[in-house]
Amino acid sequence: MAVIGAAVGFAHVGDPPRGPVRAGIPGPSPLPAPLATAAQAVLSDQDRAVLTRDQVGYLDGWQREPAAQRRAALTYANLVRLGVPRIAARLSLASVRGQPSGWTARVDVTWRPDRRDASTVTTALRYTFSGGPQHPVISGVHRMRGEREPIWLLPSLDVRRGPRTLVAASSPGSASRVERLLRQAVTAIHRVLPGWHGRLVAYGPGSTNRFAALLGARPHQYRGIAAVTTLVDGSSERAAPAAIVVNPDVFAGLGPIGAHVVITHEATHLAVGAAAASMPLWVAEGFADYVGIGSVDLPVSVAARAALDAVRRDGPPAALPDDAAFALRGGGLEATYEQAWLAAELIAQTYGTPRLVAFYRAVQAHPNALPGAFRQVLHTSVPAFTAAWRSSLREAAGAG
């Protein structure tokens, strides 16, 4: 998370626990084989319609009721705008709700968030069907409790594509703002990582509830958080697609500098694969802030106000921030992130930016061998660096 006054956003390394696979499904109750076969045929037809860009065929698999047809049309349009080549869907668990003419099913949908990336995501969704085994149709598709909502289930999306960026947002204004900030982030990242040639993906849902749904979480879990960098499927697989997810209520309140720092911070997490990494958070967050804050002209007295105030009040911390400190909220969390940023700044000022990058990569590769990274990359020790860092905090705070 990058913190500058009200500017907050963070890369969520420990995602909320995923719900049980049967969450949200009443049941279980056996589904008649003919009905299951017919429903799977409808799902296969939906996949074929997306693959061939056949809107009429896609809508034909949905209930004729106007609301269902509107929902189907919006979903199809989102899939096309995003460039999703297919949605391979498999009926995995079903239960009859009162009568065979109206029932729900868990459906595992595999899709590709970015047509330029072969990585896929499998999402468990709750499909509602109506009609009997002769001609079942879809009447609704919903997120299952504890699971992540795919971006294409949101209301109508505005999708912006650039050479290095992809933005999908619920409004043109949000899409335009995030797209502009992502382009700036590409430039900022290249200053520190000139060899990076990746792509930045960001989602801008229209409400905090939708923001939480994309993360498979409850809204209060991210109160005050402006943006999260996460693996789209909520896994920890390094090959899984990753994206920045923007919290609209918080992000809308950020000024130009705060918004720039937040998006650049999160974009840095994407560029270095932080969402799939397990490493000391002070290294991950300090490095992201080094890129984000380093891309704007802010004096240390402003960018690290909370940390320096804490030093003036209590003296410098005895140790570098541990992971537990990043679970706090409020001013304590702000100071923690600033302490991590100042540690990254100290490494860059003492050894140079390339050595900071090498240190980050060494810790990322061997997260449980932090002393070795200090010794092999920086030719120092954790205690010696900590002492230098504490001294730099004291000096910056003017605490003597």
CSV table of C-alpha atoms in Angstrom, one decimal:
chain,number,residue,atom,x,y,z
A,1,MET,CA,0.0,0.0,0.0
A,2,ALA,CA,1.2,3.5,-0.8
A,3,VAL,CA,0.3,6.1,1.7
A,4,ILE,CA,0.6,9.9,1.2
A,5,GLY,CA,-1.9,11.6,3.5
A,6,ALA,CA,-5.2,10.3,2.1
A,7,ALA,CA,-3.5,8.3,-0.7
A,8,VAL,CA,-3.8,4.6,0.1
A,9,GLY,CA,-3.6,1.4,-1.9
A,10,PHE,CA,-1.9,-1.9,-1.4
A,11,ALA,CA,-0.9,-5.2,-2.9
A,12,HIS,CA,-2.8,-7.8,-1.1
A,13,VAL,CA,-0.5,-10.8,-0.6
A,14,GLY,CA,-2.7,-12.7,1.7
A,15,ASP,CA,-6.1,-12.8,0.0
A,16,PRO,CA,-9.2,-13.4,2.1
A,17,PRO,CA,-9.9,-17.1,2.5
A,18,ARG,CA,-11.9,-18.6,-0.3
A,19,GLY,CA,-15.3,-19.9,0.6
A,20,PRO,CA,-16.3,-23.6,0.5
A,21,VAL,CA,-16.8,-24.9,-2.9
A,22,ARG,CA,-20.5,-25.4,-2.3
A,23,ALA,CA,-21.1,-22.0,-0.7
A,24,GLY,CA,-24.4,-20.5,-2.0
A,25,ILE,CA,-25.8,-23.7,-3.4
A,26,PRO,CA,-28.9,-25.1,-1.7
A,27,GLY,CA,-28.9,-28.8,-1.7
A,28,PRO,CA,-27.4,-31.0,-2.5
A,29,SER,CA,-30.1,-32.8,-4.5
A,30,PRO,CA,-29.6,-35.1,-7.4
A,31,LEU,CA,-30.3,-33.5,-10.8
A,32,PRO,CA,-32.0,-35.7,-13.4
A,33,ALA,CA,-29.4,-36.8,-15.9
A,34,PRO,CA,-31.4,-35.5,-19.0
A,35,LEU,CA,-31.7,-32.1,-17.4
A,36,ALA,CA,-28.0,-32.0,-16.5
A,37,THR,CA,-27.1,-33.0,-20.1
A,38,ALA,CA,-29.3,-30.4,-21.6
A,39,ALA,CA,-28.0,-27.7,-19.3
A,40,GLN,CA,-24.4,-28.5,-20.1
A,41,ALA,CA,-25.3,-28.3,-23.8
A,42,VAL,CA,-26.6,-24.8,-23.2
A,43,LEU,CA,-23.3,-23.9,-21.5
A,44,SER,CA,-21.3,-25.3,-24.4
A,45,ASP,CA,-23.5,-23.3,-26.8
A,46,GLN,CA,-22.7,-20.1,-24.8
A,47,ASP,CA,-18.9,-20.8,-25.2
A,48,ARG,CA,-19.3,-21.4,-28.9
A,49,ALA,CA,-21.2,-18.2,-29.3
A,50,VAL,CA,-18.5,-16.2,-27.5
A,51,LEU,CA,-15.8,-17.9,-29.6
A,52,THR,CA,-17.5,-17.1,-32.9
A,53,ARG,CA,-18.8,-13.7,-31.7
A,54,ASP,CA,-22.4,-14.8,-32.3
A,55,GLN,CA,-24.6,-12.5,-30.1
A,56,VAL,CA,-27.8,-14.0,-31.3
A,57,GLY,CA,-26.6,-17.4,-30.3
A,58,TYR,CA,-25.5,-16.2,-26.9
A,59,LEU,CA,-28.8,-14.5,-26.2
A,60,ASP,CA,-30.7,-17.6,-27.3
A,61,GLY,CA,-29.3,-19.5,-24.3
A,62,TRP,CA,-31.1,-17.1,-21.9
A,63,GLN,CA,-34.6,-16.8,-20.7
A,64,ARG,CA,-36.8,-14.6,-23.0
A,65,GLU,CA,-37.9,-12.4,-20.1
A,66,PRO,CA,-36.6,-8.8,-20.9
A,67,ALA,CA,-34.5,-8.4,-17.7
A,68,ALA,CA,-32.7,-11.6,-18.4
A,69,GLN,CA,-32.1,-10.6,-22.1
A,70,ARG,CA,-30.7,-7.2,-21.0
A,71,ARG,CA,-28.4,-8.9,-18.6
A,72,ALA,CA,-27.2,-11.4,-21.2
A,73,ALA,CA,-26.6,-8.6,-23.7
A,74,LEU,CA,-24.5,-6.6,-21.2
A,75,THR,CA,-22.5,-9.7,-20.3
A,76,TYR,CA,-21.9,-10.6,-23.9
A,77,ALA,CA,-20.9,-7.0,-24.7
A,78,ASN,CA,-18.4,-7.0,-21.8
A,79,LEU,CA,-16.8,-10.3,-23.0
A,80,VAL,CA,-16.4,-8.9,-26.5
A,81,ARG,CA,-15.0,-5.6,-25.3
A,82,LEU,CA,-12.5,-7.4,-23.1
A,83,GLY,CA,-11.5,-9.6,-25.9
A,84,VAL,CA,-12.2,-12.8,-24.0
A,85,PRO,CA,-11.9,-15.5,-26.6
A,86,ARG,CA,-14.0,-18.1,-24.9
A,87,ILE,CA,-15.8,-19.0,-21.6
A,88,ALA,CA,-15.4,-22.8,-21.2
A,89,ALA,CA,-18.1,-23.7,-18.7
A,90,ARG,CA,-18.6,-27.0,-16.9
A,91,LEU,CA,-21.7,-27.9,-14.8
A,92,SER,CA,-20.1,-29.3,-11.6
A,93,LEU,CA,-22.9,-29.3,-8.9
A,94,ALA,CA,-26.6,-28.8,-9.2
A,95,SER,CA,-29.6,-28.9,-7.0
A,96,VAL,CA,-33.3,-28.7,-7.7
A,97,ARG,CA,-35.0,-25.8,-6.0
A,98,GLY,CA,-38.6,-26.9,-5.5
A,99,GLN,CA,-39.2,-28.0,-9.1
A,100,PRO,CA,-37.1,-29.0,-12.1
A,101,SER,CA,-38.4,-25.9,-14.0
A,102,GLY,CA,-36.3,-23.6,-11.8
A,103,TRP,CA,-33.0,-24.5,-10.3
A,104,THR,CA,-29.5,-23.4,-9.6
A,105,ALA,CA,-26.1,-25.0,-10.4
A,106,ARG,CA,-22.5,-24.4,-9.6
A,107,VAL,CA,-20.7,-23.8,-12.9
A,108,ASP,CA,-16.9,-23.6,-13.2
A,109,VAL,CA,-16.1,-21.1,-15.9
A,110,THR,CA,-12.5,-20.9,-17.4
A,111,TRP,CA,-11.7,-17.7,-19.2
A,112,ARG,CA,-8.7,-15.6,-20.3
A,113,PRO,CA,-8.6,-12.0,-18.8
A,114,ASP,CA,-6.3,-10.7,-21.5
A,115,ARG,CA,-6.2,-11.9,-25.1
A,116,ARG,CA,-2.5,-11.1,-25.2
A,117,ASP,CA,-1.8,-13.4,-22.3
A,118,ALA,CA,-2.4,-17.2,-22.5
A,119,SER,CA,-3.0,-17.4,-18.8
A,120,THR,CA,-6.5,-18.5,-17.8
A,121,VAL,CA,-8.7,-18.1,-14.7
A,122,THR,CA,-11.3,-20.6,-13.5
A,123,THR,CA,-14.2,-19.0,-11.6
A,124,ALA,CA,-17.0,-20.8,-9.7
A,125,LEU,CA,-20.4,-19.1,-10.5
A,126,ARG,CA,-24.0,-19.8,-9.5
A,127,TYR,CA,-26.1,-20.2,-12.6
A,128,THR,CA,-29.9,-20.1,-12.4
A,129,PHE,CA,-31.8,-22.1,-15.0
A,130,SER,CA,-35.4,-22.3,-15.9
A,131,GLY,CA,-37.3,-24.7,-18.2
A,132,GLY,CA,-37.3,-28.5,-18.2
A,133,PRO,CA,-35.0,-31.0,-19.8
A,134,GLN,CA,-36.3,-30.3,-23.3
A,135,HIS,CA,-35.1,-26.7,-23.4
A,136,PRO,CA,-33.4,-25.3,-20.2
A,137,VAL,CA,-32.3,-21.7,-20.4
A,138,ILE,CA,-30.2,-19.4,-18.2
A,139,SER,CA,-32.1,-16.9,-16.2
A,140,GLY,CA,-29.2,-15.4,-14.2
A,141,VAL,CA,-25.5,-15.7,-13.4
A,142,HIS,CA,-24.2,-14.7,-10.0
A,143,ARG,CA,-21.1,-14.7,-7.8
A,144,MET,CA,-21.0,-17.4,-5.2
A,145,ARG,CA,-20.3,-16.4,-1.7
A,146,GLY,CA,-16.6,-16.5,-0.9
A,147,GLU,CA,-15.7,-16.6,-4.6
A,148,ARG,CA,-14.5,-13.8,-6.9
A,149,GLU,CA,-16.8,-12.1,-9.4
A,150,PRO,CA,-15.3,-12.0,-12.9
A,151,ILE,CA,-15.0,-8.5,-14.3
A,152,TRP,CA,-17.3,-9.3,-17.2
A,153,LEU,CA,-20.2,-9.8,-14.8
A,154,LEU,CA,-20.2,-6.1,-13.8
A,155,PRO,CA,-22.6,-3.7,-15.5
A,156,SER,CA,-21.6,-2.3,-18.8
A,157,LEU,CA,-17.8,-1.8,-19.0
A,158,ASP,CA,-15.7,0.8,-20.7
A,159,VAL,CA,-12.6,-0.9,-21.9
A,160,ARG,CA,-9.4,1.0,-22.9
A,161,ARG,CA,-6.4,-0.7,-24.5
A,162,GLY,CA,-3.0,0.7,-25.0
A,163,PRO,CA,0.3,-0.8,-26.1
A,164,ARG,CA,1.2,-1.7,-22.5
A,165,THR,CA,-2.1,-1.2,-20.7
A,166,LEU,CA,-5.6,-2.6,-20.3
A,167,VAL,CA,-8.3,-0.9,-18.3
A,168,ALA,CA,-11.9,-2.1,-17.7
A,169,ALA,CA,-14.1,0.3,-15.7
A,170,SER,CA,-17.7,0.9,-15.0
A,171,SER,CA,-17.7,4.5,-16.3
A,172,PRO,CA,-15.8,6.3,-19.1
A,173,GLY,CA,-14.5,8.9,-16.5
A,174,SER,CA,-13.0,6.2,-14.3
A,175,ALA,CA,-11.5,4.3,-17.3
A,176,SER,CA,-10.0,7.5,-18.7
A,177,ARG,CA,-8.4,8.5,-15.4
A,178,VAL,CA,-6.9,5.1,-14.6
A,179,GLU,CA,-5.7,4.6,-18.2
A,180,ARG,CA,-3.8,7.9,-18.0
A,181,LEU,CA,-2.3,7.0,-14.7
A,182,LEU,CA,-1.2,3.6,-16.0
A,183,ARG,CA,0.6,5.1,-18.9
A,184,GLN,CA,2.4,7.4,-16.5
A,185,ALA,CA,3.2,4.3,-14.4
A,186,VAL,CA,4.8,2.6,-17.4
A,187,THR,CA,7.3,5.5,-17.7
A,188,ALA,CA,8.0,5.5,-14.0
A,189,ILE,CA,8.6,1.8,-13.9
A,190,HIS,CA,11.0,1.9,-16.8
A,191,ARG,CA,13.2,4.4,-15.0
A,192,VAL,CA,13.9,1.8,-12.3
A,193,LEU,CA,13.4,-1.4,-14.3
A,194,PRO,CA,14.6,-0.5,-17.9
A,195,GLY,CA,14.4,-4.2,-18.9
A,196,TRP,CA,10.7,-4.6,-18.0
A,197,HIS,CA,8.4,-5.1,-21.0
A,198,GLY,CA,5.2,-6.3,-19.3
A,199,ARG,CA,1.6,-5.2,-19.4
A,200,LEU,CA,-0.5,-3.4,-16.8
A,201,VAL,CA,-4.1,-4.4,-16.2
A,202,ALA,CA,-6.5,-2.5,-14.0
A,203,TYR,CA,-10.2,-2.9,-13.1
A,204,GLY,CA,-12.4,0.0,-12.0
A,205,PRO,CA,-15.7,-1.2,-10.5
A,206,GLY,CA,-18.5,1.3,-9.9
A,207,SER,CA,-19.0,0.7,-6.2
A,208,THR,CA,-17.2,-0.5,-3.1
A,209,ASN,CA,-19.5,-3.6,-3.0
A,210,ARG,CA,-18.4,-4.5,-6.5
A,211,PHE,CA,-14.8,-3.8,-5.6
A,212,ALA,CA,-15.1,-6.3,-2.8
A,213,ALA,CA,-16.9,-8.8,-5.0
A,214,LEU,CA,-14.0,-8.8,-7.5
A,215,LEU,CA,-11.8,-9.7,-4.5
A,216,GLY,CA,-14.2,-12.3,-3.1
A,217,ALA,CA,-14.3,-10.3,0.1
A,218,ARG,CA,-16.7,-8.2,2.3
A,219,PRO,CA,-16.6,-4.5,1.8
A,220,HIS,CA,-15.3,-3.7,5.3
A,221,GLN,CA,-12.2,-5.8,4.7
A,222,TYR,CA,-10.8,-3.1,2.5
A,223,ARG,CA,-12.2,0.0,4.2
A,224,GLY,CA,-10.0,3.0,3.4
A,225,ILE,CA,-8.0,1.1,0.7
A,226,ALA,CA,-7.8,2.8,-2.6
A,227,ALA,CA,-6.5,0.0,-4.8
A,228,VAL,CA,-5.3,-3.6,-4.5
A,229,THR,CA,-3.0,-5.6,-6.7
A,230,THR,CA,-4.1,-9.2,-6.8
A,231,LEU,CA,-4.1,-12.4,-8.7
A,232,VAL,CA,-7.5,-12.5,-10.6
A,233,ASP,CA,-8.4,-15.9,-9.4
A,234,GLY,CA,-7.3,-15.4,-5.8
A,235,SER,CA,-4.7,-18.1,-6.0
A,236,SER,CA,-1.0,-17.9,-5.3
A,237,GLU,CA,0.1,-19.4,-8.6
A,238,ARG,CA,2.9,-17.4,-10.2
A,239,ALA,CA,1.4,-18.0,-13.7
A,240,ALA,CA,-2.0,-16.6,-12.7
A,241,PRO,CA,-3.1,-13.3,-14.3
A,242,ALA,CA,-2.8,-10.3,-12.0
A,243,ALA,CA,-4.6,-7.0,-12.0
A,244,ILE,CA,-5.0,-3.7,-10.1
A,245,VAL,CA,-8.5,-3.4,-8.6
A,246,VAL,CA,-9.5,0.2,-7.8
A,247,ASN,CA,-11.8,1.0,-4.9
A,248,PRO,CA,-13.9,3.8,-6.4
A,249,ASP,CA,-15.1,5.5,-3.2
A,250,VAL,CA,-11.6,6.0,-1.8
A,251,PHE,CA,-9.8,6.5,-5.1
A,252,ALA,CA,-12.2,9.3,-6.2
A,253,GLY,CA,-11.1,11.3,-3.2
A,254,LEU,CA,-7.5,11.3,-4.1
A,255,GLY,CA,-5.8,14.3,-5.7
A,256,PRO,CA,-3.6,14.1,-8.7
A,257,ILE,CA,-0.4,13.3,-6.8
A,258,GLY,CA,-2.0,10.8,-4.5
A,259,ALA,CA,-3.7,9.0,-7.4
A,260,HIS,CA,-0.5,8.9,-9.4
A,261,VAL,CA,1.5,7.5,-6.5
A,262,VAL,CA,-1.1,4.8,-5.7
A,263,ILE,CA,-1.4,3.6,-9.3
A,264,THR,CA,2.3,3.6,-9.9
A,265,HIS,CA,2.9,1.8,-6.6
A,266,GLU,CA,0.4,-0.9,-7.6
A,267,ALA,CA,1.7,-1.0,-11.1
A,268,THR,CA,5.1,-1.7,-9.7
A,269,HIS,CA,3.7,-4.7,-7.8
A,270,LEU,CA,2.3,-6.0,-11.1
A,271,ALA,CA,5.6,-5.4,-12.9
A,272,VAL,CA,7.7,-7.4,-10.4
A,273,GLY,CA,5.1,-10.2,-9.7
A,274,ALA,CA,4.5,-9.2,-6.1
A,275,ALA,CA,1.0,-10.5,-5.9
A,276,ALA,CA,2.3,-14.1,-6.3
A,277,ALA,CA,5.3,-13.6,-4.1
A,278,SER,CA,5.7,-14.4,-0.4
A,279,MET,CA,8.4,-12.1,0.9
A,280,PRO,CA,8.9,-9.6,3.8
A,281,LEU,CA,6.3,-6.9,3.3
A,282,TRP,CA,8.7,-4.1,4.1
A,283,VAL,CA,10.8,-5.1,1.1
A,284,ALA,CA,7.8,-5.4,-1.3
A,285,GLU,CA,6.0,-2.3,-0.2
A,286,GLY,CA,9.1,-0.2,0.3
A,287,PHE,CA,10.2,-1.0,-3.3
A,288,ALA,CA,6.8,-0.2,-4.7
A,289,ASP,CA,6.8,3.2,-2.9
A,290,TYR,CA,10.4,3.8,-4.1
A,291,VAL,CA,9.0,3.7,-7.6
A,292,GLY,CA,5.7,5.4,-6.9
A,293,ILE,CA,6.9,8.3,-4.6
A,294,GLY,CA,10.1,8.6,-6.5
A,295,SER,CA,8.1,9.5,-9.6
A,296,VAL,CA,6.8,12.7,-8.1
A,297,ASP,CA,8.5,15.7,-6.6
A,298,LEU,CA,7.7,15.5,-2.9
A,299,PRO,CA,10.1,16.3,0.0
A,300,VAL,CA,10.7,13.6,2.6
A,301,SER,CA,9.0,15.8,5.2
A,302,VAL,CA,5.7,15.5,3.3
A,303,ALA,CA,6.0,11.9,1.9
A,304,ALA,CA,7.1,10.5,5.3
A,305,ARG,CA,5.2,12.8,7.7
A,306,ALA,CA,3.7,10.1,9.8
A,307,ALA,CA,6.9,8.1,10.2
A,308,LEU,CA,8.9,11.2,11.1
A,309,ASP,CA,6.3,12.4,13.6
A,310,ALA,CA,6.5,9.0,15.2
A,311,VAL,CA,10.3,9.3,15.5
A,312,ARG,CA,9.9,12.8,17.1
A,313,ARG,CA,7.4,11.4,19.5
A,314,ASP,CA,8.8,7.9,20.4
A,315,GLY,CA,12.3,7.7,18.8
A,316,PRO,CA,13.1,5.5,15.8
A,317,PRO,CA,11.7,1.9,15.7
A,318,ALA,CA,14.0,-0.8,17.2
A,319,ALA,CA,13.6,-3.0,14.1
A,320,LEU,CA,12.5,-2.9,10.5
A,321,PRO,CA,8.7,-3.3,10.1
A,322,ASP,CA,7.5,-6.9,10.5
A,323,ASP,CA,4.6,-8.2,8.5
A,324,ALA,CA,2.2,-7.8,11.4
A,325,ALA,CA,2.7,-4.1,11.3
A,326,PHE,CA,1.1,-4.0,7.9
A,327,ALA,CA,-2.1,-5.4,9.2
A,328,LEU,CA,-2.9,-2.3,11.2
A,329,ARG,CA,-5.1,0.6,10.2
A,330,GLY,CA,-4.9,4.3,10.6
A,331,GLY,CA,-1.9,6.4,11.3
A,332,GLY,CA,0.2,3.4,12.5
A,333,LEU,CA,-0.2,1.8,9.1
A,334,GLU,CA,0.8,5.0,7.3
A,335,ALA,CA,4.0,5.3,9.4
A,336,THR,CA,4.8,1.6,8.7
A,337,TYR,CA,4.7,2.1,4.9
A,338,GLU,CA,6.7,5.2,5.1
A,339,GLN,CA,9.3,3.4,7.2
A,340,ALA,CA,9.5,0.7,4.5
A,341,TRP,CA,9.9,3.4,1.8
A,342,LEU,CA,12.7,5.1,3.7
A,343,ALA,CA,14.5,1.8,4.0
A,344,ALA,CA,14.3,1.3,0.2
A,345,GLU,CA,15.4,4.9,-0.2
A,346,LEU,CA,18.4,4.3,2.0
A,347,ILE,CA,19.5,1.3,0.0
A,348,ALA,CA,19.2,3.2,-3.3
A,349,GLN,CA,21.0,6.3,-1.9
A,350,THR,CA,23.8,4.2,-0.4
A,351,TYR,CA,24.3,1.5,-3.1
A,352,GLY,CA,22.4,2.8,-6.2
A,353,THR,CA,19.1,1.9,-7.7
A,354,PRO,CA,20.4,-1.2,-9.6
A,355,ARG,CA,21.6,-2.7,-6.3
A,356,LEU,CA,18.2,-2.0,-4.8
A,357,VAL,CA,16.6,-3.9,-7.7
A,358,ALA,CA,19.1,-6.8,-7.2
A,359,PHE,CA,18.3,-6.8,-3.5
A,360,TYR,CA,14.6,-7.0,-4.2
A,361,ARG,CA,15.0,-9.8,-6.6
A,362,ALA,CA,17.2,-11.7,-4.2
A,363,VAL,CA,14.7,-11.5,-1.4
A,364,GLN,CA,11.9,-12.4,-3.8
A,365,ALA,CA,13.7,-15.5,-4.9
A,366,HIS,CA,14.6,-16.5,-1.3
A,367,PRO,CA,12.2,-14.8,1.0
A,368,ASN,CA,13.3,-16.8,4.1
A,369,ALA,CA,17.0,-15.8,3.6
A,370,LEU,CA,16.9,-12.1,4.2
A,371,PRO,CA,20.3,-12.0,5.9
A,372,GLY,CA,21.8,-13.7,2.9
A,373,ALA,CA,20.4,-11.0,0.6
A,374,PHE,CA,21.9,-8.3,2.8
A,375,ARG,CA,25.3,-10.0,2.8
A,376,GLN,CA,25.5,-11.1,-0.8
A,377,VAL,CA,23.9,-8.1,-2.5
A,378,LEU,CA,24.6,-5.2,-0.2
A,379,HIS,CA,27.7,-6.6,1.6
A,380,THR,CA,26.2,-5.7,5.0
A,381,SER,CA,24.1,-7.3,7.7
A,382,VAL,CA,20.6,-6.9,9.0
A,383,PRO,CA,21.8,-5.3,12.3
A,384,ALA,CA,24.2,-2.9,10.5
A,385,PHE,CA,21.6,-1.8,8.0
A,386,THR,CA,18.9,-1.5,10.7
A,387,ALA,CA,21.3,0.8,12.7
A,388,ALA,CA,21.9,2.9,9.6
A,389,TRP,CA,18.2,3.1,8.9
A,390,ARG,CA,17.4,4.2,12.4
A,391,SER,CA,20.0,6.8,12.2
A,392,SER,CA,18.6,8.1,8.9
A,393,LEU,CA,15.1,8.3,10.4
A,394,ARG,CA,16.5,10.3,13.3
A,395,GLU,CA,18.3,12.6,11.0
A,396,ALA,CA,15.3,13.1,8.7
A,397,ALA,CA,13.1,13.8,11.8
A,398,GLY,CA,15.6,16.3,13.1
A,399,ALA,CA,15.5,14.4,16.4
A,400,GLY,CA,19.3,14.5,16.9
